[in-house]
Coordinates of C-alpha atoms in Angstrom, one line a residue:
Chain I
M3 CA 24.4 11.8 -102.0
S4 CA 27.9 13.2 -101.9
A5 CA 31.0 11.9 -103.8
P6 CA 33.6 10.3 -101.7
S7 CA 36.3 12.7 -100.6
L8 CA 39.4 12.4 -102.8
D9 CA 41.9 13.6 -100.1
R10 CA 40.8 11.0 -97.6
P11 CA 40.6 7.6 -99.2
T12 CA 38.5 5.3 -97.2
A13 CA 40.6 2.3 -96.1
P14 CA 38.8 -0.9 -96.6
D15 CA 37.5 -1.9 -93.2
E16 CA 39.0 -4.8 -91.2
K17 CA 36.0 -7.0 -92.0
A18 CA 36.6 -6.7 -95.8
L19 CA 40.3 -7.4 -95.3
Q20 CA 39.6 -10.4 -93.2
D21 CA 37.1 -11.6 -95.8
Q22 CA 39.8 -11.2 -98.5
F23 CA 42.3 -13.1 -96.4
D24 CA 39.9 -15.9 -95.7
A25 CA 39.0 -16.1 -99.4
T26 CA 42.7 -16.4 -100.3
L27 CA 43.1 -19.2 -97.8
A28 CA 39.9 -20.9 -99.0
A29 CA 41.2 -20.9 -102.6
D30 CA 44.5 -22.3 -101.4
H31 CA 46.4 -19.3 -102.7
R32 CA 49.4 -17.8 -101.0
I33 CA 49.5 -14.8 -98.7
E34 CA 52.3 -12.5 -99.7
P35 CA 54.3 -10.0 -97.5
R36 CA 52.4 -6.9 -98.7
D37 CA 49.0 -8.6 -98.2
W38 CA 46.9 -7.7 -95.1
M39 CA 47.0 -10.5 -92.5
P40 CA 45.5 -10.9 -89.1
E41 CA 48.0 -10.1 -86.3
G42 CA 47.7 -13.6 -84.8
Y43 CA 48.6 -15.1 -88.2
R44 CA 51.7 -12.9 -88.4
K45 CA 52.8 -13.6 -84.9
T46 CA 52.3 -17.3 -85.1
L47 CA 54.2 -17.4 -88.4
I48 CA 57.1 -15.4 -87.0
R49 CA 57.3 -17.7 -84.1
Q50 CA 57.1 -20.8 -86.4
V51 CA 59.6 -19.5 -88.9
A52 CA 62.0 -18.2 -86.3
Q53 CA 61.9 -21.5 -84.4
H54 CA 62.7 -23.3 -87.6
A55 CA 65.5 -20.9 -88.4
H56 CA 66.9 -21.3 -84.9
S57 CA 66.7 -25.1 -85.3
E58 CA 68.8 -24.9 -88.5
I59 CA 71.5 -22.8 -86.7
I60 CA 71.6 -24.7 -83.5
G61 CA 71.4 -27.9 -85.6
M62 CA 74.8 -27.1 -87.1
Q63 CA 76.4 -27.9 -83.7
P64 CA 75.7 -31.6 -83.0
E65 CA 77.2 -32.7 -86.3
G66 CA 79.6 -29.7 -86.5
D67 CA 81.3 -31.2 -83.4
W68 CA 82.6 -34.0 -85.8
L69 CA 83.8 -31.7 -88.6
L70 CA 87.4 -31.6 -87.4
A71 CA 87.5 -35.4 -86.7
A72 CA 85.6 -36.8 -89.7
P73 CA 87.3 -40.1 -90.5
S74 CA 87.9 -39.6 -94.2
L75 CA 88.4 -36.6 -96.4
R76 CA 85.3 -37.5 -98.4
R77 CA 83.2 -37.7 -95.2
K78 CA 84.7 -34.4 -94.1
A79 CA 83.6 -32.7 -97.3
V80 CA 80.1 -34.2 -97.1
L81 CA 79.7 -33.0 -93.6
L82 CA 81.1 -29.6 -94.2
A83 CA 78.8 -29.1 -97.1
K84 CA 75.9 -30.2 -95.0
V85 CA 76.7 -27.9 -92.0
Q86 CA 77.2 -25.1 -94.5
D87 CA 73.7 -25.9 -96.1
E88 CA 72.2 -25.6 -92.6
A89 CA 73.7 -22.1 -92.2
G90 CA 72.1 -21.3 -95.6
H91 CA 68.8 -22.7 -94.5
G92 CA 69.0 -20.4 -91.5
L93 CA 69.6 -17.5 -93.7
Y94 CA 66.6 -18.2 -96.0
L95 CA 64.4 -18.7 -93.0
Y96 CA 65.4 -15.6 -91.2
S97 CA 64.8 -13.7 -94.4
A98 CA 61.3 -15.2 -94.6
A99 CA 60.7 -14.0 -91.1
E100 CA 62.0 -10.6 -92.0
T101 CA 59.3 -10.3 -94.6
L102 CA 56.9 -10.4 -91.7
G103 CA 58.5 -7.5 -90.0
A104 CA 60.9 -9.4 -87.7
D105 CA 64.6 -8.6 -87.5
R106 CA 67.3 -11.3 -87.6
A107 CA 69.5 -9.8 -84.9
D108 CA 66.5 -9.5 -82.6
L109 CA 65.4 -13.1 -83.3
T110 CA 69.0 -14.2 -82.5
D111 CA 68.8 -12.3 -79.2
K112 CA 65.6 -14.1 -78.4
L113 CA 67.1 -17.4 -79.1
I114 CA 70.1 -16.6 -76.9
E115 CA 67.9 -15.2 -74.1
G116 CA 65.7 -18.3 -74.3
T117 CA 62.5 -16.6 -75.2
Q118 CA 62.2 -18.4 -78.5
K119 CA 62.7 -22.1 -78.9
Y120 CA 64.4 -24.5 -81.3
S121 CA 63.9 -28.2 -82.0
S122 CA 64.5 -30.2 -78.8
I123 CA 66.4 -32.8 -80.8
F124 CA 69.5 -30.7 -80.9
N125 CA 69.9 -30.8 -77.2
Y126 CA 71.3 -34.4 -77.3
P127 CA 75.0 -35.0 -77.7
T128 CA 76.7 -36.7 -80.6
L129 CA 78.8 -39.4 -79.1
T130 CA 80.2 -41.3 -82.1
Y131 CA 80.5 -40.8 -85.8
A132 CA 77.5 -43.0 -86.3
D133 CA 75.5 -40.2 -84.8
V134 CA 76.2 -38.2 -87.9
G135 CA 74.6 -40.8 -90.0
V136 CA 71.7 -41.3 -87.7
I137 CA 71.0 -37.6 -87.5
G138 CA 70.9 -37.6 -91.3
W139 CA 68.6 -40.6 -91.5
L140 CA 66.3 -40.1 -88.6
V141 CA 66.5 -36.4 -87.6
D142 CA 66.6 -35.1 -91.2
G143 CA 64.0 -37.7 -92.1
A144 CA 61.7 -36.5 -89.4
A145 CA 62.4 -32.9 -90.4
I146 CA 61.4 -33.8 -94.0
C147 CA 58.2 -35.4 -92.8
N148 CA 57.4 -32.2 -90.9
Q149 CA 58.6 -29.8 -93.6
V150 CA 57.5 -31.2 -96.9
P151 CA 53.9 -30.3 -96.2
L152 CA 55.1 -26.8 -95.4
C153 CA 56.1 -26.3 -99.1
R154 CA 52.3 -25.7 -99.3
S155 CA 52.2 -23.3 -96.4
S156 CA 49.8 -20.5 -97.0
Y157 CA 52.6 -17.9 -96.5
G158 CA 54.4 -17.5 -99.8
P159 CA 58.0 -16.7 -98.7
Y160 CA 58.0 -19.5 -96.2
A161 CA 56.5 -22.0 -98.7
R162 CA 59.2 -21.1 -101.3
A163 CA 62.0 -21.3 -98.8
M164 CA 60.8 -24.7 -97.7
I165 CA 60.9 -26.1 -101.3
R166 CA 64.6 -25.4 -101.4
V167 CA 65.2 -26.5 -97.8
C168 CA 63.4 -29.8 -98.4
K169 CA 65.4 -30.6 -101.5
E170 CA 68.7 -30.2 -99.6
E171 CA 67.3 -32.0 -96.5
S172 CA 66.4 -35.0 -98.5
F173 CA 69.9 -35.0 -99.9
H174 CA 71.3 -34.9 -96.4
Q175 CA 69.1 -37.7 -95.4
R176 CA 70.4 -39.9 -98.1
Q177 CA 74.0 -39.1 -97.3
G178 CA 73.3 -40.0 -93.7
Y179 CA 71.7 -43.3 -94.6
E180 CA 74.5 -44.0 -97.0
L181 CA 77.0 -43.5 -94.2
L182 CA 75.1 -45.9 -92.0
M183 CA 75.0 -48.5 -94.9
T184 CA 78.7 -48.2 -95.3
M185 CA 79.3 -48.5 -91.5
M186 CA 77.1 -51.6 -91.4
R187 CA 79.2 -53.2 -94.0
G188 CA 82.3 -52.4 -92.0
T189 CA 83.7 -53.8 -88.7
D190 CA 81.7 -55.2 -85.8
E191 CA 82.6 -52.1 -83.8
Q192 CA 81.1 -49.9 -86.5
R193 CA 77.9 -52.0 -86.6
A194 CA 77.7 -51.7 -82.8
M195 CA 78.2 -47.9 -83.1
V196 CA 75.3 -47.6 -85.5
Q197 CA 72.9 -49.7 -83.3
D198 CA 73.9 -47.6 -80.3
A199 CA 73.2 -44.4 -82.1
V200 CA 69.9 -45.7 -83.3
D201 CA 69.0 -46.6 -79.8
R202 CA 69.8 -43.1 -78.5
W203 CA 68.2 -41.1 -81.3
W204 CA 65.0 -43.1 -82.1
W205 CA 62.8 -41.7 -79.4
P206 CA 64.0 -38.1 -79.5
S207 CA 63.3 -38.3 -83.3
L208 CA 59.7 -39.2 -82.6
M209 CA 59.5 -36.3 -80.3
M210 CA 60.4 -33.9 -83.1
F211 CA 56.8 -34.0 -84.2
G212 CA 55.8 -32.2 -81.1
P213 CA 53.3 -33.1 -78.3
P214 CA 50.4 -35.5 -79.0
D215 CA 47.4 -33.9 -80.7
D216 CA 45.3 -33.8 -77.5
D217 CA 48.0 -31.7 -75.9
S218 CA 48.8 -29.4 -78.8
P219 CA 46.7 -26.3 -78.3
N220 CA 47.9 -24.3 -81.4
T221 CA 47.3 -27.1 -84.0
A222 CA 43.7 -26.3 -84.8
Q223 CA 44.3 -22.6 -85.5
S224 CA 47.5 -23.3 -87.4
M225 CA 45.7 -25.8 -89.6
A226 CA 42.9 -23.4 -90.3
W227 CA 45.4 -20.8 -91.3
G228 CA 47.1 -23.2 -93.6
I229 CA 50.5 -22.9 -91.9
K230 CA 50.3 -26.4 -90.7
R231 CA 49.0 -29.1 -92.9
H232 CA 48.9 -32.3 -90.8
T233 CA 48.6 -32.9 -87.1
N234 CA 51.6 -33.9 -85.0
D235 CA 50.4 -37.5 -84.5
E236 CA 49.6 -37.9 -88.2
L237 CA 53.1 -36.9 -89.2
R238 CA 54.7 -39.1 -86.4
Q239 CA 52.8 -42.1 -87.6
R240 CA 53.9 -41.5 -91.2
F241 CA 57.5 -41.2 -90.0
V242 CA 57.3 -44.5 -88.1
D243 CA 55.7 -46.3 -91.1
M244 CA 58.5 -45.0 -93.4
S245 CA 61.3 -45.8 -91.0
V246 CA 60.6 -49.4 -90.2
P247 CA 61.4 -50.8 -93.6
Q248 CA 64.4 -48.6 -93.8
A249 CA 65.7 -50.0 -90.5
E250 CA 65.2 -53.5 -91.9
V251 CA 67.3 -52.7 -95.0
L252 CA 69.9 -51.2 -92.8
G253 CA 69.9 -54.2 -90.4
V254 CA 69.3 -52.3 -87.2
T255 CA 66.7 -52.9 -84.5
L256 CA 64.5 -49.9 -83.5
P257 CA 64.5 -49.8 -79.7
D258 CA 60.8 -50.3 -79.1
P259 CA 59.5 -53.7 -78.1
E260 CA 55.9 -52.7 -78.8
L261 CA 56.6 -51.7 -82.4
C262 CA 54.5 -54.0 -84.6
Y263 CA 52.6 -53.8 -87.9
D264 CA 48.8 -53.6 -87.5
A265 CA 47.3 -55.2 -90.6
A266 CA 43.9 -53.8 -89.7
T267 CA 45.0 -50.1 -90.0
G268 CA 48.0 -50.6 -92.3
H269 CA 50.1 -48.7 -89.8
H270 CA 52.8 -49.6 -87.3
R271 CA 51.8 -49.4 -83.6
F272 CA 54.5 -48.1 -81.3
G273 CA 55.2 -47.6 -77.6
Q274 CA 54.5 -44.6 -75.4
L275 CA 56.9 -41.7 -75.7
D276 CA 58.4 -40.3 -72.6
W277 CA 56.7 -36.9 -72.6
D278 CA 58.2 -35.9 -69.3
E279 CA 61.6 -36.1 -70.9
F280 CA 60.3 -34.0 -73.9
K281 CA 59.0 -31.3 -71.5
R282 CA 62.3 -31.3 -69.6
V283 CA 64.4 -30.9 -72.7
I284 CA 62.0 -28.2 -74.2
A285 CA 62.2 -26.4 -70.8
G286 CA 65.9 -26.2 -71.1
D287 CA 67.0 -29.1 -69.1
G288 CA 68.3 -31.4 -71.8
P289 CA 71.9 -32.7 -71.8
M290 CA 73.2 -30.0 -74.2
N291 CA 70.9 -27.0 -73.9
A292 CA 73.3 -24.8 -72.1
V293 CA 76.2 -25.7 -74.3
R294 CA 74.3 -25.0 -77.5
I295 CA 73.2 -21.6 -76.4
A296 CA 76.5 -20.7 -74.9
R297 CA 78.1 -21.3 -78.3
R298 CA 75.7 -19.0 -80.0
R299 CA 76.1 -16.4 -77.3
A300 CA 79.9 -16.5 -77.6
A301 CA 79.7 -16.3 -81.5
R302 CA 77.6 -13.2 -81.1
D303 CA 79.4 -11.5 -78.2
D304 CA 83.0 -12.4 -78.9
N305 CA 82.6 -11.2 -82.5
A306 CA 80.5 -8.2 -81.9
W307 CA 83.5 -6.0 -82.8
V308 CA 83.6 -7.6 -86.3
V309 CA 80.0 -6.6 -87.0
E310 CA 80.6 -3.1 -85.6
A311 CA 83.7 -2.8 -87.9
A312 CA 81.7 -3.9 -91.0
T313 CA 79.0 -1.4 -90.1
A314 CA 81.5 1.5 -89.6
Y315 CA 83.3 0.7 -92.8
A316 CA 80.0 0.6 -94.8
E317 CA 79.1 4.0 -93.3
K318 CA 82.4 5.5 -94.2
H319 CA 82.5 4.2 -97.7
G320 CA 78.8 4.3 -98.5
A321 CA 78.9 0.5 -99.3
Chain O
M27 CA 50.5 -36.3 -101.0
A28 CA 52.3 -37.8 -103.9
H29 CA 55.0 -35.2 -104.0
E30 CA 55.5 -35.4 -100.3
E31 CA 56.1 -39.2 -100.4
T32 CA 58.4 -39.3 -103.3
V33 CA 60.9 -37.1 -101.5
Y34 CA 61.2 -39.5 -98.6
D35 CA 60.6 -42.8 -100.3
A36 CA 63.5 -42.2 -102.7
L37 CA 65.8 -43.1 -99.8
T38 CA 66.0 -46.9 -99.9
N39 CA 66.6 -47.1 -103.7
A40 CA 68.7 -44.0 -104.1
H41 CA 72.1 -45.7 -104.4
D42 CA 72.3 -46.0 -108.2
D43 CA 72.3 -42.3 -109.1
A44 CA 75.8 -41.0 -108.4
G45 CA 74.9 -37.8 -110.3
H46 CA 72.9 -36.6 -107.4
W47 CA 75.8 -36.3 -105.0
A48 CA 77.3 -32.9 -104.5
F49 CA 80.6 -32.2 -106.2
G50 CA 83.6 -33.7 -104.4
T51 CA 81.4 -35.9 -102.3
G52 CA 81.0 -38.9 -104.6
F53 CA 82.7 -42.2 -104.2
D54 CA 85.2 -42.0 -107.0
D55 CA 88.9 -41.7 -106.6
P56 CA 89.2 -37.9 -107.2
L57 CA 91.6 -38.7 -110.1
A58 CA 89.4 -41.4 -111.6
G59 CA 89.8 -41.3 -115.4
V60 CA 92.8 -39.1 -115.3
D61 CA 96.1 -40.2 -117.0
T62 CA 98.5 -40.1 -114.1
T63 CA 101.6 -41.0 -116.0
V64 CA 104.6 -38.9 -114.7
P65 CA 106.1 -36.8 -117.5
D66 CA 109.4 -37.9 -119.0
G67 CA 112.5 -37.0 -117.1
V68 CA 110.7 -36.2 -113.8
D69 CA 111.5 -38.1 -110.7
P70 CA 108.1 -39.5 -109.4
A71 CA 109.3 -39.1 -105.8
D72 CA 110.0 -35.4 -106.4
L73 CA 106.6 -34.9 -108.0
G74 CA 104.9 -36.7 -105.2
V75 CA 106.6 -34.7 -102.5
Y76 CA 105.8 -31.5 -104.2
C77 CA 102.1 -32.5 -104.4
L78 CA 102.3 -33.2 -100.6
M79 CA 103.6 -29.7 -100.0
L80 CA 100.7 -28.1 -101.9
G81 CA 98.2 -30.6 -100.6
D82 CA 99.2 -30.4 -97.0
D83 CA 99.0 -26.6 -97.1
A84 CA 95.4 -26.9 -98.3
L85 CA 94.4 -29.6 -95.9
V86 CA 95.8 -27.9 -92.8
L87 CA 94.4 -24.5 -93.7
A88 CA 91.0 -26.1 -94.4
Q89 CA 91.1 -27.7 -91.0
R90 CA 91.9 -24.3 -89.4
L91 CA 89.1 -22.6 -91.2
T92 CA 86.7 -25.3 -90.3
E93 CA 87.3 -24.5 -86.6
W94 CA 85.3 -21.4 -87.3
M95 CA 82.2 -23.4 -88.2
T96 CA 79.4 -22.6 -85.7
N97 CA 81.6 -19.9 -84.2
A98 CA 81.6 -17.2 -86.9
P99 CA 80.5 -13.6 -86.4
E100 CA 77.6 -13.9 -88.9
L101 CA 75.8 -16.6 -90.7
E102 CA 77.1 -15.3 -94.0
E103 CA 80.6 -16.0 -92.6
E104 CA 79.7 -19.5 -91.6
V105 CA 78.8 -20.1 -95.3
A106 CA 82.0 -18.4 -96.5
F107 CA 84.2 -20.3 -94.1
G108 CA 82.5 -23.5 -95.2
N109 CA 82.9 -22.6 -98.9
I110 CA 86.6 -21.8 -98.6
A111 CA 87.3 -24.8 -96.5
L112 CA 85.5 -27.1 -99.0
D113 CA 87.4 -25.7 -101.9
L114 CA 90.7 -26.2 -100.1
L115 CA 89.7 -29.7 -99.0
G116 CA 88.9 -30.4 -102.6
Q117 CA 92.4 -29.2 -103.7
A118 CA 94.0 -31.3 -100.9
R119 CA 92.2 -34.4 -102.0
L120 CA 93.3 -34.1 -105.6
L121 CA 96.9 -33.3 -104.6
L122 CA 97.2 -36.1 -102.1
A123 CA 95.7 -38.5 -104.6
R124 CA 98.3 -37.2 -107.1
A125 CA 101.1 -37.8 -104.6
G126 CA 99.7 -41.3 -104.0
S127 CA 99.7 -42.0 -107.7
T128 CA 103.4 -41.3 -107.8
G129 CA 104.0 -43.9 -105.1
V130 CA 104.9 -41.3 -102.4
L131 CA 103.0 -42.6 -99.4
G132 CA 105.7 -42.5 -96.7
R133 CA 105.0 -44.5 -93.7
S134 CA 101.3 -44.1 -94.1
R135 CA 100.8 -47.4 -95.9
T136 CA 102.3 -49.4 -93.1
L137 CA 99.4 -48.2 -90.8
A138 CA 96.5 -47.8 -93.2
T139 CA 94.7 -50.9 -94.4
G140 CA 94.3 -51.7 -98.1
S141 CA 90.7 -50.5 -98.3
I142 CA 91.7 -46.9 -97.4
P143 CA 92.4 -44.8 -100.4
D144 CA 95.7 -43.0 -100.9
E145 CA 94.3 -39.6 -100.1
D146 CA 93.1 -40.8 -96.7
A147 CA 96.2 -42.9 -96.0
L148 CA 98.2 -39.7 -96.5
A149 CA 95.9 -37.4 -94.6
Y150 CA 95.2 -39.7 -91.6
F151 CA 98.2 -42.0 -91.3
R152 CA 101.2 -39.8 -91.5
D153 CA 102.8 -38.2 -88.4
A154 CA 103.6 -34.5 -88.2
D155 CA 107.2 -35.0 -89.3
E156 CA 105.9 -36.3 -92.7
F157 CA 103.7 -33.2 -93.3
R158 CA 105.1 -30.7 -95.7
N159 CA 102.9 -27.7 -95.0
T160 CA 104.3 -24.3 -94.1
A161 CA 104.2 -22.8 -90.6
L162 CA 101.9 -20.1 -92.0
V163 CA 98.9 -22.5 -92.3
E164 CA 99.4 -24.5 -89.1
A165 CA 99.5 -21.5 -86.8
P166 CA 96.3 -21.3 -84.6
N167 CA 93.6 -19.0 -85.9
G168 CA 93.7 -16.3 -83.3
D169 CA 90.8 -13.9 -83.6
F170 CA 88.8 -13.1 -86.7
A171 CA 91.2 -10.4 -87.7
Q172 CA 94.3 -12.7 -87.5
T173 CA 92.3 -15.4 -89.3
M174 CA 91.6 -13.1 -92.2
I175 CA 95.1 -11.7 -92.4
R176 CA 96.5 -15.2 -92.4
L177 CA 93.9 -16.2 -95.1
L178 CA 94.9 -13.2 -97.1
V179 CA 98.6 -14.0 -97.0
A180 CA 98.1 -17.8 -97.6
T181 CA 95.7 -17.3 -100.5
T182 CA 97.9 -14.6 -102.1
V183 CA 100.9 -16.9 -102.1
R184 CA 98.9 -19.9 -103.3
L185 CA 97.1 -18.0 -106.0
A186 CA 100.4 -16.7 -107.3
V187 CA 101.9 -20.2 -107.4
F188 CA 98.8 -21.8 -108.9
A189 CA 98.6 -19.2 -111.6
R190 CA 102.0 -20.2 -112.8
L191 CA 101.4 -23.9 -112.2
R192 CA 98.7 -23.8 -114.9
G193 CA 101.6 -24.2 -117.3
S194 CA 103.3 -27.1 -115.4
R195 CA 104.7 -29.9 -117.5
D196 CA 102.7 -32.3 -115.3
P197 CA 99.2 -32.1 -116.8
V198 CA 97.6 -33.3 -113.6
L199 CA 99.1 -30.5 -111.6
A200 CA 98.3 -28.0 -114.4
A201 CA 94.7 -29.1 -114.3
I202 CA 94.4 -28.9 -110.5
A203 CA 96.0 -25.5 -110.6
A204 CA 93.7 -24.2 -113.4
K205 CA 90.7 -25.2 -111.3
G206 CA 92.2 -23.8 -108.1
V207 CA 93.0 -20.4 -109.5
H208 CA 89.3 -19.6 -109.8
E209 CA 88.7 -20.7 -106.2
L210 CA 91.7 -18.9 -104.8
T211 CA 90.8 -15.7 -106.6
Y212 CA 87.5 -15.7 -104.6
H213 CA 89.2 -16.7 -101.4
R214 CA 91.8 -13.9 -101.7
D215 CA 89.1 -11.4 -102.5
H216 CA 87.0 -12.4 -99.6
A217 CA 90.0 -12.1 -97.2
A218 CA 91.0 -8.8 -98.7
R219 CA 87.6 -7.3 -98.3
W220 CA 87.6 -8.2 -94.6
V221 CA 91.0 -6.8 -94.1
L222 CA 89.8 -3.5 -95.5
R223 CA 86.7 -3.5 -93.3
L224 CA 88.7 -4.4 -90.2
G225 CA 91.7 -2.1 -90.9
D226 CA 89.5 0.8 -91.8
G227 CA 86.5 0.0 -89.5
T228 CA 86.6 0.9 -85.8
A229 CA 89.5 1.7 -83.6
E230 CA 89.1 -1.8 -82.0
S231 CA 89.0 -3.6 -85.3
S232 CA 92.0 -1.7 -86.6
R233 CA 94.0 -2.5 -83.4
R234 CA 93.1 -6.2 -83.9
A235 CA 94.1 -6.1 -87.5
R236 CA 97.5 -4.6 -86.7
A237 CA 98.0 -7.3 -84.0
G238 CA 96.9 -9.9 -86.5
A239 CA 99.4 -8.7 -89.1
A240 CA 102.1 -8.6 -86.4
A241 CA 101.4 -12.2 -85.5
V242 CA 101.2 -13.5 -89.1
W243 CA 104.1 -11.6 -90.8
P244 CA 106.9 -13.6 -89.1
L245 CA 105.4 -16.7 -90.5
T246 CA 106.2 -15.5 -94.0
A247 CA 110.0 -16.0 -93.3
E248 CA 110.2 -19.5 -94.8
L249 CA 107.7 -19.0 -97.7
F250 CA 110.0 -17.9 -100.4
T251 CA 112.9 -20.3 -100.0
A252 CA 112.8 -23.3 -102.4
T253 CA 113.5 -26.8 -101.2
D254 CA 115.8 -29.0 -103.3
V255 CA 112.7 -30.7 -104.6
E256 CA 111.1 -27.4 -105.8
A257 CA 114.4 -26.3 -107.3
R258 CA 114.8 -29.5 -109.3
L259 CA 111.2 -29.5 -110.4
T260 CA 111.3 -25.8 -111.4
T261 CA 114.2 -26.5 -113.7
L262 CA 112.1 -29.2 -115.4
G263 CA 109.1 -26.9 -115.8
V264 CA 107.0 -28.8 -113.3
A265 CA 107.0 -26.7 -110.2
V266 CA 107.2 -23.0 -109.3
D267 CA 110.2 -21.6 -107.4
P268 CA 108.6 -19.7 -104.5
V269 CA 111.1 -16.9 -104.8
D270 CA 109.6 -16.1 -108.2
V271 CA 106.3 -15.1 -106.6
R272 CA 107.9 -13.1 -103.7
D273 CA 107.6 -9.6 -105.3
E274 CA 104.1 -10.2 -106.5
V275 CA 103.0 -11.5 -103.1
R276 CA 104.6 -8.6 -101.2
G277 CA 103.1 -6.1 -103.7
V278 CA 99.6 -7.4 -103.3
L279 CA 99.8 -7.6 -99.5
T280 CA 101.2 -4.1 -99.4
T281 CA 98.4 -2.7 -101.6
V282 CA 95.7 -4.3 -99.4
L283 CA 97.2 -3.3 -96.1
E284 CA 97.8 0.3 -97.2
R285 CA 94.3 0.6 -98.5
A286 CA 93.1 -0.8 -95.2
T287 CA 95.1 2.0 -93.5
L288 CA 97.3 -0.5 -91.8
T289 CA 101.1 -0.3 -91.6
V290 CA 102.8 -3.1 -93.4
P291 CA 105.1 -4.8 -90.9
A292 CA 108.7 -5.3 -91.8
W293 CA 109.3 -8.4 -93.9
P294 CA 111.2 -11.0 -91.7
A295 CA 114.7 -12.3 -92.6
E296 CA 114.3 -15.3 -94.8
T297 CA 114.9 -18.7 -93.2
P298 CA 115.2 -22.3 -94.6
P299 CA 111.9 -23.9 -95.5
R300 CA 111.5 -25.9 -92.3
G301 CA 107.8 -26.8 -92.7
R302 CA 108.4 -28.1 -96.2
Q303 CA 111.1 -30.4 -94.7
G304 CA 108.8 -31.8 -92.0
V305 CA 109.8 -29.6 -89.1
H306 CA 106.8 -28.3 -87.3
G307 CA 105.7 -26.7 -84.0
P308 CA 103.5 -28.5 -81.5
E309 CA 100.4 -26.8 -83.0
L310 CA 100.5 -29.2 -86.0
A311 CA 100.7 -32.3 -83.7
D312 CA 97.6 -31.0 -81.9
L313 CA 95.8 -30.3 -85.1
L314 CA 96.6 -33.7 -86.5
A315 CA 95.6 -35.5 -83.2
T316 CA 92.1 -34.1 -83.7
L317 CA 92.0 -34.7 -87.5
Q318 CA 93.3 -38.2 -87.4
G319 CA 92.2 -39.6 -84.0
L320 CA 89.0 -41.4 -85.1
A321 CA 90.4 -42.8 -88.3
R322 CA 93.4 -44.2 -86.5
Q323 CA 91.3 -45.7 -83.7
H324 CA 89.6 -47.8 -86.4
P325 CA 92.3 -48.6 -89.0
A326 CA 90.3 -51.5 -90.4
A327 CA 87.0 -49.6 -90.7
T328 CA 85.5 -48.3 -93.9
W329 CA 83.7 -45.0 -93.9

């Protein structure tokens, strides 16, 4: 029996590492950046976190289009703070992705080249100021339903980023709802604007939860890894159940004739989503896909000289 | 699941806790609870017009900076533009509300309905000829370099004025200035750091910084000439005569540009303060058309 060689430490084999990873998940503890993780877990997380970060950044645009025209100074301040928060969320999330070995500039390139996705909801246009409120209420509401469970994601940096993101999102949602309440107390034209916006955003909001469970191939693995906590259909159902009473308080009609309460299940039944439209928009053929990406591309390319200057200055001055 | 549900369920009964709203986004009149009595011997109309001058500068510059949102070179700059624009918007709201409290509302009240607060009547229902901002802030952004040079000049002037206004005999103006000084110190620092990076960065950025300075410098021609209103209010200890900040402003700008290895352009010959008197270029009309369009389309609406 010989003593283990000191100059050649035996790395724990992959099996032991995998066992330790599995035990961490089983105990509902967090995986941290320096922990060993399976390559599939790392890749799936980078994709998920990057897609989320991209959604925050692209998500600045639909509402950002109303920043210059917000109809009161208070509304302008509220909206500016919100759009700024979204930039901040993008920053935290890109940072979380960087703890997995990704690089922000590279992820941005992938967004612009179309090899990474963002939430399909942001490919719809914002036609009136009511859209700002409806995005807050429904889109941020759906995002919260999706994201609150991610505060318990098995990956520590993502879970911690999500706690902060969710707090701010819930604030945005309330501001959006409050705008709609104010508009509903306003003129007939304003009430019509709100209803019209609800009509346009309701179905796309339901699509934010992703494809139905029987068409969501990654869900089972992601749930086993603890980076997804509920299925798409579970979250969608929860969102519908929460939104119905809120629509009643607001005084708007949700555009679904099949929507009704099912006393037997305690849930609301709702109509069939247009999954063809979902696939079209995801594939890049939504009303605003090209515009959204062109804006990001221009921000990157037209200002590349600024980034180069900052880099050159830092090199010269050791900053 | 309890935690998850409380976040969302708070929505429908969340209207009684004003403390949760972000600063400056609450419902209150920005001057709620503030004694707005005009100091003895001061003409309220003069004080109101002076507040419009300072408020319009902030509003118009905030609008210009907001144009960068979603178009900035880096996400950090999106956040910075948002921050600076929000601070300036906050200053504008206080100053326009102060103008309204003195009864200076111009023609705005003939168009805005009674439910619209003074700050919005003034921001949304005045035409360009009633705006009192300088040409410096209404000029289009140009590229990032020109934007930062303009921001540097505008915040250097405003910081110098606000630092002195902290001692104004109008306690409202003094309080607004005291708060603004902290904000403007950060804004000026942010702009100065960028001017250094661009001036002393690459050949391309240096070229653009020089072009930016060449475009912005002529706009300083009217900055240091007092209007009659400013002259009267300065005598009364309420306002600052802009000529009193000229040397300080030129000194700061010269220091920054030289450290940035840029040549300081010649200071232009001084002109009457046309912007302060309501004389503007077509750029302001365009800016206001965007800013005011929706509000004017629905004058009876509440937002």
